[in-house]
Coordinates of C-alpha atoms and ligand atoms in Angstrom, one line a residue:
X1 CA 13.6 -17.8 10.0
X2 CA 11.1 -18.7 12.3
X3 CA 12.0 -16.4 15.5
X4 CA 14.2 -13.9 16.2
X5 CA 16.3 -12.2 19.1
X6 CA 14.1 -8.8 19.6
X7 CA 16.3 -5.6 18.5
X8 CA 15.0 -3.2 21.5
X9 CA 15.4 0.3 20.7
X10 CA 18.2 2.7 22.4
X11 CA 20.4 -1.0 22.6
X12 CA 23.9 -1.5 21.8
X13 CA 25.6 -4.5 20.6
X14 CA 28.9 -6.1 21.4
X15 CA 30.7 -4.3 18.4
X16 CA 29.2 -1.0 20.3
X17 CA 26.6 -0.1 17.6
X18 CA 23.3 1.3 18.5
X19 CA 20.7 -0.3 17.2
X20 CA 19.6 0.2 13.9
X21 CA 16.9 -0.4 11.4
X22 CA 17.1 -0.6 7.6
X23 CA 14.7 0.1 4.9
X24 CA 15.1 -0.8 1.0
X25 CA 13.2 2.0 -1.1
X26 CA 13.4 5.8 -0.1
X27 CA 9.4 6.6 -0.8
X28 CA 6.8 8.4 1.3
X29 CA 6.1 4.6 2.5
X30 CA 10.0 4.8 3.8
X31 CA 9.7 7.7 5.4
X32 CA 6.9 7.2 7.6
X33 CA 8.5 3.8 8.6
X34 CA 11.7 5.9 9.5
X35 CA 9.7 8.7 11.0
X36 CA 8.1 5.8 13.0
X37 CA 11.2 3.6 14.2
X38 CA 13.2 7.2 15.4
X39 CA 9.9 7.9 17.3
X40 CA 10.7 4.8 19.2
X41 CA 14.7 5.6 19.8
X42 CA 16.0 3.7 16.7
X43 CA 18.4 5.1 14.6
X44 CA 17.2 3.9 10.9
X45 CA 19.1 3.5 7.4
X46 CA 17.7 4.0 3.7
X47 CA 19.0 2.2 0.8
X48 CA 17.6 4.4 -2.2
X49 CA 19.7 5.8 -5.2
X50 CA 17.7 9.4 -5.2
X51 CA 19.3 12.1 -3.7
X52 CA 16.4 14.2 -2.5
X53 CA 14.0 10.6 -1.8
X54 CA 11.5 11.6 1.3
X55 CA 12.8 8.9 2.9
X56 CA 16.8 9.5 2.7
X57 CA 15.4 13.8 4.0
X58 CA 14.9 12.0 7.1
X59 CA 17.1 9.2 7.8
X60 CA 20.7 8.7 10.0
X61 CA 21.8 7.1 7.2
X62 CA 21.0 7.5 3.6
X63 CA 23.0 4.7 1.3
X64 CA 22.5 5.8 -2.4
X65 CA 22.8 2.5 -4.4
X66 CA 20.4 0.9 -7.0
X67 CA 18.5 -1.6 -4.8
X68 CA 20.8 -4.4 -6.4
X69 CA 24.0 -2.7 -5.9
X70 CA 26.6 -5.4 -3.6
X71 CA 28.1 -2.9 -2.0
X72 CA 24.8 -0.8 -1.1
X73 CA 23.5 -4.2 0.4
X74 CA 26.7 -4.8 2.0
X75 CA 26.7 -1.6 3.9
X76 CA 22.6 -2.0 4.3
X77 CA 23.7 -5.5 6.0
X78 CA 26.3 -3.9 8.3
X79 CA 24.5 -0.8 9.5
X80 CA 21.3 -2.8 10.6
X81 CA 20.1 -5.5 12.8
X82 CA 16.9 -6.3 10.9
X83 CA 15.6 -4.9 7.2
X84 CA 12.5 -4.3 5.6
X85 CA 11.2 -2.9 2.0
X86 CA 8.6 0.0 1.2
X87 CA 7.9 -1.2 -2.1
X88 CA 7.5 -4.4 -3.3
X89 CA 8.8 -3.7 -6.7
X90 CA 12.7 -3.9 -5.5
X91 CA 14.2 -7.3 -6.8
X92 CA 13.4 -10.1 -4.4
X93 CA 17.4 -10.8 -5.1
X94 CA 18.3 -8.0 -2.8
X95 CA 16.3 -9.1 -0.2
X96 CA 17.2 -12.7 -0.6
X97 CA 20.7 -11.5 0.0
X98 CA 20.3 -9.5 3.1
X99 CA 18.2 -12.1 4.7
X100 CA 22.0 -14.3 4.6
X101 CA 23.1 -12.0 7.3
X102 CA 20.2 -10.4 9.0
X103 CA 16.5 -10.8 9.6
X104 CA 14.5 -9.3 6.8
X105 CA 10.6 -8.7 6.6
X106 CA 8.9 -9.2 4.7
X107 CA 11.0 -12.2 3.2
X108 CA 11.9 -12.4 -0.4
X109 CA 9.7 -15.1 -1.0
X110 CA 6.5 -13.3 -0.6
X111 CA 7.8 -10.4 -1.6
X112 CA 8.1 -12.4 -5.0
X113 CA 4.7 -13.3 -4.7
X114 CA 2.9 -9.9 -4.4
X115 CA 4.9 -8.7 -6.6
X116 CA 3.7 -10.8 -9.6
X117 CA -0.1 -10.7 -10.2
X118 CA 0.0 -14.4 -11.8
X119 CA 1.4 -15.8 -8.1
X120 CA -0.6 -13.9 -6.7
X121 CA -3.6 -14.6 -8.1
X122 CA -2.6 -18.5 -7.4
X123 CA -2.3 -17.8 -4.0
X124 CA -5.5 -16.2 -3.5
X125 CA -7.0 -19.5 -5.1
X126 CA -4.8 -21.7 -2.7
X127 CA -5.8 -19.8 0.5
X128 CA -9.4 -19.8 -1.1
X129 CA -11.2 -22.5 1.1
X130 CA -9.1 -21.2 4.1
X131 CA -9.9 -17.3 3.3
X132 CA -13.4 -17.3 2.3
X133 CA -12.8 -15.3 -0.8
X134 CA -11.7 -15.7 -4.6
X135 CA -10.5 -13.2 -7.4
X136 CA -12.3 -11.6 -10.4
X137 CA -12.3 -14.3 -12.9
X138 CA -9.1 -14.1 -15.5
X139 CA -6.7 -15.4 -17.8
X140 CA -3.1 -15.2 -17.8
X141 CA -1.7 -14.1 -21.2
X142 CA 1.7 -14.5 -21.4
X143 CA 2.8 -15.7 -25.3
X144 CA 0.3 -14.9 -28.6
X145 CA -0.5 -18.4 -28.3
X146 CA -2.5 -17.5 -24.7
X147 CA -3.9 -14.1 -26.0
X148 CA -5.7 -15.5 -29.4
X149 CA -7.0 -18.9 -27.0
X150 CA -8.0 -16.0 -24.4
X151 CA -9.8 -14.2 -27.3
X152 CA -11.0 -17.6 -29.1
X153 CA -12.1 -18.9 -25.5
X154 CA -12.7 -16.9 -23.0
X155 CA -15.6 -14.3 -24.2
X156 CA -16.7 -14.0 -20.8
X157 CA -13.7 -11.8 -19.8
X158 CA -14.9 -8.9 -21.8
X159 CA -15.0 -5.9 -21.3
X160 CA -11.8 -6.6 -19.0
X161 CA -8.9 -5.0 -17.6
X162 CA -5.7 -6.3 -19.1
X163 CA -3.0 -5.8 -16.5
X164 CA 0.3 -6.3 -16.5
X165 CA 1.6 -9.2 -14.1
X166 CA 5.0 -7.0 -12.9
X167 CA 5.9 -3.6 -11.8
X168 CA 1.8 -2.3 -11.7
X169 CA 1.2 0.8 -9.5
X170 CA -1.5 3.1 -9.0
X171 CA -3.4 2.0 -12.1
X172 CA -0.2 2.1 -14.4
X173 CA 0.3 -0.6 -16.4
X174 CA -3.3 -1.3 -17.2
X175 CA -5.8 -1.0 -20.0
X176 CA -9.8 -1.5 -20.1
X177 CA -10.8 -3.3 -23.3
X178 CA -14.3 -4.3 -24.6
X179 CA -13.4 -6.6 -27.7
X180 CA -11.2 -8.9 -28.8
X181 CA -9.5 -6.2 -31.1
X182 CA -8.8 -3.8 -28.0
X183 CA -7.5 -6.5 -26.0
X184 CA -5.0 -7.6 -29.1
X185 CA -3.7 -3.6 -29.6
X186 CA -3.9 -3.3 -25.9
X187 CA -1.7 -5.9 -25.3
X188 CA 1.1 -5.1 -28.3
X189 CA 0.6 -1.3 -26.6
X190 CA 1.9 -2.6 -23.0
X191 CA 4.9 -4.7 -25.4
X192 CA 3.5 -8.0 -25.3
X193 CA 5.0 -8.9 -21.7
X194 CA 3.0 -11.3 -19.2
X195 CA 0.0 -9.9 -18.0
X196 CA -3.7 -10.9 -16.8
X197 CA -7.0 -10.0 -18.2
X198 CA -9.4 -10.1 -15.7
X199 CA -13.0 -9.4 -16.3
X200 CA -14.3 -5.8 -15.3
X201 CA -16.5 -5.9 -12.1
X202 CA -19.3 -3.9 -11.5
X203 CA -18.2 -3.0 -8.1
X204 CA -20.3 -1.3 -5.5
X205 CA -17.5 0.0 -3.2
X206 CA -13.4 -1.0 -2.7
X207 CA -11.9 -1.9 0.8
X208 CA -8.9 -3.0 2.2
X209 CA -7.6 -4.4 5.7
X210 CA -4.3 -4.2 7.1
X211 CA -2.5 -7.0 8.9
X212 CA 0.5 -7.3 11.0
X213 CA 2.0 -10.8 12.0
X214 CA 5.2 -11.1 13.9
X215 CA 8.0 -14.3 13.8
X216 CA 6.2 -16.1 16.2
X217 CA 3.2 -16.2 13.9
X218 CA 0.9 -13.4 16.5
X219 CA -1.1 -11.6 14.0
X220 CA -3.2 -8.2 14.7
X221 CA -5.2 -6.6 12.4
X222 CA -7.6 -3.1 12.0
X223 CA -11.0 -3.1 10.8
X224 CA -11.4 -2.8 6.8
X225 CA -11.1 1.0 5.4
X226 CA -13.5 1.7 2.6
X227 CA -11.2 3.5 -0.6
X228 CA -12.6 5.7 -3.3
X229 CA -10.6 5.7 -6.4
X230 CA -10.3 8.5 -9.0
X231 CA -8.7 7.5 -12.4
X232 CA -7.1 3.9 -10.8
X233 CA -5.6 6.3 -8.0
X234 CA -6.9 5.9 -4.0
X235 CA -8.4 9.5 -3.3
X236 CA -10.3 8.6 -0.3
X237 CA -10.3 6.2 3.1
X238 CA -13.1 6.1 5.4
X239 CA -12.0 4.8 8.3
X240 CA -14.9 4.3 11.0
X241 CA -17.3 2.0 12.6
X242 CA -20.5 1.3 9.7
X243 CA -17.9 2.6 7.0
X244 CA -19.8 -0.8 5.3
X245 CA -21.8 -3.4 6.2
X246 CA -20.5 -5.2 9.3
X247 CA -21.0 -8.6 7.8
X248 CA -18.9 -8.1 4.9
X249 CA -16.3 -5.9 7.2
X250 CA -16.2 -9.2 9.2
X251 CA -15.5 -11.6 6.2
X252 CA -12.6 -8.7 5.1
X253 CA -10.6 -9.0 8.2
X254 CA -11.0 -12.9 8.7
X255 CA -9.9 -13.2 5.0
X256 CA -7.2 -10.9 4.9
X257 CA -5.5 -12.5 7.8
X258 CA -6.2 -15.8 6.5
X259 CA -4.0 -14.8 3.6
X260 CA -1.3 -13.7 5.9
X261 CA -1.4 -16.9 7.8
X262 CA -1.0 -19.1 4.6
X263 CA 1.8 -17.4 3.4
X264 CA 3.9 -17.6 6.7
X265 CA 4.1 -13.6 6.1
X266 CA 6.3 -11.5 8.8
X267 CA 5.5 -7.8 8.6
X268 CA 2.3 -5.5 7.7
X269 CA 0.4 -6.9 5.0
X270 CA -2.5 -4.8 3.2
X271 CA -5.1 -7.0 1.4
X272 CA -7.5 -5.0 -0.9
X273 CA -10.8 -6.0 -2.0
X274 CA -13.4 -5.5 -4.2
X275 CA -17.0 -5.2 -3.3
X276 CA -19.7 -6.4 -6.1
X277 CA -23.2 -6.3 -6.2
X278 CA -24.5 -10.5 -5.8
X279 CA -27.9 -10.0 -5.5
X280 CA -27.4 -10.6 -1.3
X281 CA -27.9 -7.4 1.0
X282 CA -24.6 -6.5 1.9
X283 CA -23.2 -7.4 -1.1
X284 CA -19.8 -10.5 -2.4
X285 CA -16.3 -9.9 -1.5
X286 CA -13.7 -10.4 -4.2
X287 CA -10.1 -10.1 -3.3
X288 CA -7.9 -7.8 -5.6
X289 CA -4.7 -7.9 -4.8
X290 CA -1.9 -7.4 -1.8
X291 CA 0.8 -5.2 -1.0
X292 CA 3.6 -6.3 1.4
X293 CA 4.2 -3.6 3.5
X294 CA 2.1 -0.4 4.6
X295 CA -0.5 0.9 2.5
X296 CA -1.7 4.1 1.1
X297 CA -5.3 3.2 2.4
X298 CA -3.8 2.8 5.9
X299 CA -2.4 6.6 6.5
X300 CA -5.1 7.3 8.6
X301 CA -3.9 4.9 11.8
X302 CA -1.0 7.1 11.6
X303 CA -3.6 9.5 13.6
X304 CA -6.1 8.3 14.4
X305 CA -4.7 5.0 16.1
X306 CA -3.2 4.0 19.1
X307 CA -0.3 2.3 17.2
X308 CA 0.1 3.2 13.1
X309 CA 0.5 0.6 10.1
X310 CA 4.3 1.9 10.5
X311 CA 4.6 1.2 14.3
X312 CA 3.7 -2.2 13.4
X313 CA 5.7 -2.3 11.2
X314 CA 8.3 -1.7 13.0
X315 CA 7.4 -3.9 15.6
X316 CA 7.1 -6.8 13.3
X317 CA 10.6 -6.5 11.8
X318 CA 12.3 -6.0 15.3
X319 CA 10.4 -9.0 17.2
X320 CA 8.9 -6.3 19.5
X321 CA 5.4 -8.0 21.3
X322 CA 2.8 -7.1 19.0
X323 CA -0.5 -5.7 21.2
X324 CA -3.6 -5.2 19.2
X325 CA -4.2 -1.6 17.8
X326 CA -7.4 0.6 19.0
X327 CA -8.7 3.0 16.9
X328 CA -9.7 6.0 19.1
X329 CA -11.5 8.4 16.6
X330 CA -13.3 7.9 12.9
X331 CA -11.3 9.8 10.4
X332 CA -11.2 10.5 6.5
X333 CA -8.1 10.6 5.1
X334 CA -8.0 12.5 1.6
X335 CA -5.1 11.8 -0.7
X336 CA -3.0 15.0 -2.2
X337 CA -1.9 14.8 -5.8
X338 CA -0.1 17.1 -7.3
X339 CA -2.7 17.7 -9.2
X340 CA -3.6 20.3 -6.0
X341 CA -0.4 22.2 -6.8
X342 CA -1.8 23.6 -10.0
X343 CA -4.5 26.2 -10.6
X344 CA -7.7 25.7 -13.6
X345 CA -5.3 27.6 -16.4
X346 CA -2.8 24.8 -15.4
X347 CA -0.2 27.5 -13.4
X348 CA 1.6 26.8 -9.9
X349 CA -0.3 27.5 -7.0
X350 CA 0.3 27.2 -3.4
X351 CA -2.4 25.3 -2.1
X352 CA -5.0 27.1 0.9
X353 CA -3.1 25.6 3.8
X354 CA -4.1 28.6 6.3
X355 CA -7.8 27.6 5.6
X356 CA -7.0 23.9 5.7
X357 CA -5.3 23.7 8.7
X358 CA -7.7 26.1 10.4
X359 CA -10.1 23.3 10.5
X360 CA -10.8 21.5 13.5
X361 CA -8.6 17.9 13.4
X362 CA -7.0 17.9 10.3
X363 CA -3.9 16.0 10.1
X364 CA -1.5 17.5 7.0
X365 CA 1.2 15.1 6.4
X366 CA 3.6 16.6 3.1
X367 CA 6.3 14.1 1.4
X368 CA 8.9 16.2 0.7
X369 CA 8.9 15.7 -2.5
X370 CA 10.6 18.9 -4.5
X371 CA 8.6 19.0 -7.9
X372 CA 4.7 18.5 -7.7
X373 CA 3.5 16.8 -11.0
X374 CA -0.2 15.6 -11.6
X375 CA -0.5 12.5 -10.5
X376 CA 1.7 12.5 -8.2
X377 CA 1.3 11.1 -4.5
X378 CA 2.5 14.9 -2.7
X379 CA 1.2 14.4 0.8
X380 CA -2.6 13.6 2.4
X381 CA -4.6 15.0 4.8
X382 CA -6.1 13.1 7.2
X383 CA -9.6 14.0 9.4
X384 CA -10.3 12.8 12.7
X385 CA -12.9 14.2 15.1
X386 CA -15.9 13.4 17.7
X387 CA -17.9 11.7 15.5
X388 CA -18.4 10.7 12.0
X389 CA -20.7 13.5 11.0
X390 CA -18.2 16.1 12.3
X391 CA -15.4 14.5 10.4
X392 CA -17.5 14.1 7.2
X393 CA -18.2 17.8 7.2
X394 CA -14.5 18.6 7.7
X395 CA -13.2 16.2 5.3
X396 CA -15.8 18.2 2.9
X397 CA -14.8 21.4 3.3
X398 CA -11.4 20.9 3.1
X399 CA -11.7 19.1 -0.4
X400 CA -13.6 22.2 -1.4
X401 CA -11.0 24.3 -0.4
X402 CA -8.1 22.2 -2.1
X403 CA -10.5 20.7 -5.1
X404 CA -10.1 17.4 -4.3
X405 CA -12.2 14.9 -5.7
X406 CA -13.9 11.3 -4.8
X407 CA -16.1 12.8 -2.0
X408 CA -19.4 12.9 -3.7
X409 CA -20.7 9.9 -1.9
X410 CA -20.9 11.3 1.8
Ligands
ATP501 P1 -2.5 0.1 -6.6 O1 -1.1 -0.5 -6.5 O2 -2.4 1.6 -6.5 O3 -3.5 -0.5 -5.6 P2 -2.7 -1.1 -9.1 O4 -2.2 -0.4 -10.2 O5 -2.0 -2.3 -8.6 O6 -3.1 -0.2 -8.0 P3 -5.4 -2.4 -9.1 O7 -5.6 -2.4 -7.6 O8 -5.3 -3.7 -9.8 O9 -4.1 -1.6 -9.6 O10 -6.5 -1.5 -9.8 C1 -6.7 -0.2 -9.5 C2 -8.1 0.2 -9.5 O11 -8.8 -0.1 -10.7 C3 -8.9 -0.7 -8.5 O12 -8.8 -0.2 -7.1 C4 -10.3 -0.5 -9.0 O13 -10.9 0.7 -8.7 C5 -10.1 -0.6 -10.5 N1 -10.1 -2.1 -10.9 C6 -9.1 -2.9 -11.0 N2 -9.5 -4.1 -11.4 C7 -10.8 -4.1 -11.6 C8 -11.8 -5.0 -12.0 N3 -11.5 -6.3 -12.3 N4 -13.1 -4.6 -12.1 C9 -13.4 -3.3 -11.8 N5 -12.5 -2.4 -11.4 C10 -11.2 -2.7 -11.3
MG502 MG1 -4.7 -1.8 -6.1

């Protein structure tokens, strides 16, 4: 689909329904889009089989189906006038189906892409002249065939990261091996399905840029975040002006929505990138991967923006005019694990919220998720101030209070 009649909020249609908008997946990811589209006046639906998802808490309507389920789509189809996804791990089927009967975005097709890192990966090198950037260097390892040629051949690759190509999140799914024996047990360990190995970088920093394009192919993007991860899990965004060098930042955003563009993409589009030391002063840009839909890394717009990742969103999916975002403060935002539910001796604790919310611009946003388990995505908290230095020293002393970690650089 190409263009599309614009859903305005508040509207009704001939058959008297108010206008409504549907998401597949009842995450954290969901909820913020549905805490976003009733912010505007829409009423908003949630296709998710859990019972207590953060998502379905929220929603007018909460269809609990498996993401595959007929009659979930069905109803999905029939409550809404345009569909998106939170996750890109639901079967591209589902989407495929609903985009029959209504406008979906992100479309199956891309959705299919991101979702497999060996497509992926081929995109990145198709869009590579247009983008600017490539990936780490790799090897797709699909039959024992691949893996003993990849071991035989490819040398170079070690120490890697084997990875699986489908249904990867938050470092799951992936191993680090040095030698050719690792990457054979590694590989049997994650049950001999497709993956990549792709050679371990030594980076000097992680960023990622968000991108929004609508149907008529307008595209608006936000300056790159810099991301600290701890254990293969984002702990830390700096959002603000000299978060990294401004030449790379430049290269980011031009790549990123150079990515969008060649994949026709409707909807918000995170690109994430890896930073590596190339012997130039502000260091090479590698791109990692990309998730079709709002991003982890992109909580802070929520406040510290004049429109969030889910407002555009929103706006995408509905064919609302798509103005470019402004950033009106620097912020920090600090991811909470549930790792911040439990004590030293491994007990339950209430985190210190009447200390952390006593500081000056902190932003507490909790999932509503019922049972905190390490590891766990819980909530975050994000920082926005005056200045950078102000929001530094919050950001510090409320990951002192909650034991947070990832913040030793600042
Ligand atoms: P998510 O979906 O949460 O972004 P993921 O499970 O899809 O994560 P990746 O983004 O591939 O995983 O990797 C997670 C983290 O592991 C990266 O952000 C980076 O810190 C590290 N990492 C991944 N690949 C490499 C590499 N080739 N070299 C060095 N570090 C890497
Ligand atoms: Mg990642």
């Amino acid at each position: 689909m190409t263009a599309m009649t614009p859903v305005f909020p508040g509207s009704v249609d001939a058959a008297g329904q108010r206008a409504t908008l549907g998401v597949l997946g009842g995450g954290q990811l969901g909820r913020m889009f549905v805490h976003a589209a009733q912010r505007l006046g829409y009423f908003t639906a949630v296709l998710e089989p859990d019972v207590h998802s953060p998502a379905g808490q929220v929603s007018h309507h909460h269809i609990q189906t498996g993401y595959d389920d007929p009659a979930g789509l069905a109803q999905l189809a029939h409550l809404c006038q345009a569909i998106t996804t939170e996750f890109e791990n639901v079967p591209a089927q589902a989407l495929q189906t609903l985009a029959l009967t209504r406008p979906v975005a992100p479309s199956a097709a891309v959705v299919g892409i991101a979702q497999d890192r060996v497509a992926e990966k081929a995109h990145f090198a198709a869009c590579a002249d247009l983008s600017g950037v490539t990936c780490a260097p790799y090897a797709v390892i699909e039959t024992l065939a691949q893996r003993q040629a990849v071991q035989a051949e490819r040398a170079e690759l070690l120490p890697g990261i084997l990875k699986t190509a489908r249904m990867g999140y938050d470092g799951k799914g992936q191993v680090r091996v040095k030698t050719a024996e690792e990457l054979a047990a590694a590989w049997a360990e994650l049950g001999g399905v497709a993956c990549v190995l792709e050679k371990m970088l030594p980076l000097t920093a992680e960023c990622s840029v968000l991108v929004a394009r609508g149907w008529d192919g307008q595209v608006v993007s936000f300056a790159p975040q810099r991301n600290v991860h701890v254990e293969g899990i984002l702990a830390v965004t700096h959002a603000y002006a000299g978060n990294m060098p401004p030449t790379l930042a430049e290269r980011a955003q031009a790549a990123a929505v150079a990515i969008a563009q060649h994949l026709g993409y409707v909807g918000v589009l995170c690109v994430e990138f890896f930073v590596v030391d190339d012997g130039s002063t502000h260091g090479g840009l590698i791109v990692n991967e990309m998730a079709p839909r709002p991003h982890n890394s992109g909580h802070y717009t929520m406040d510290a923006c004049d429109a969030s990742q889910f407002d555009l969103q929103v706006h995408t999916m509905a064919g609302l005019p798509l103005p470019q975002p402004r950033q009106h403060s620097p912020a920090i935002m600090l991811n909470l694990l549930g790792d911040v539910w439990f004590d030293a001796s491994g007990q339950l604790q209430e985190p210190d919220w009447r200390s952390v919310l006593s500081l000056p611009g902190t932003h507490l946003h909790l999932y509503g998720k019922l049972e905190a388990r390490a590891g766990r995505k819980m909530g975050h908290l994000t920082i926005t101030g005056p200045d950078v230095a102000s929001v530094k020293t919050v950001a510090r002393r409320a990951a002192g209070l909650l034991g947070l970690p990832g913040l030793d650089d600042i």
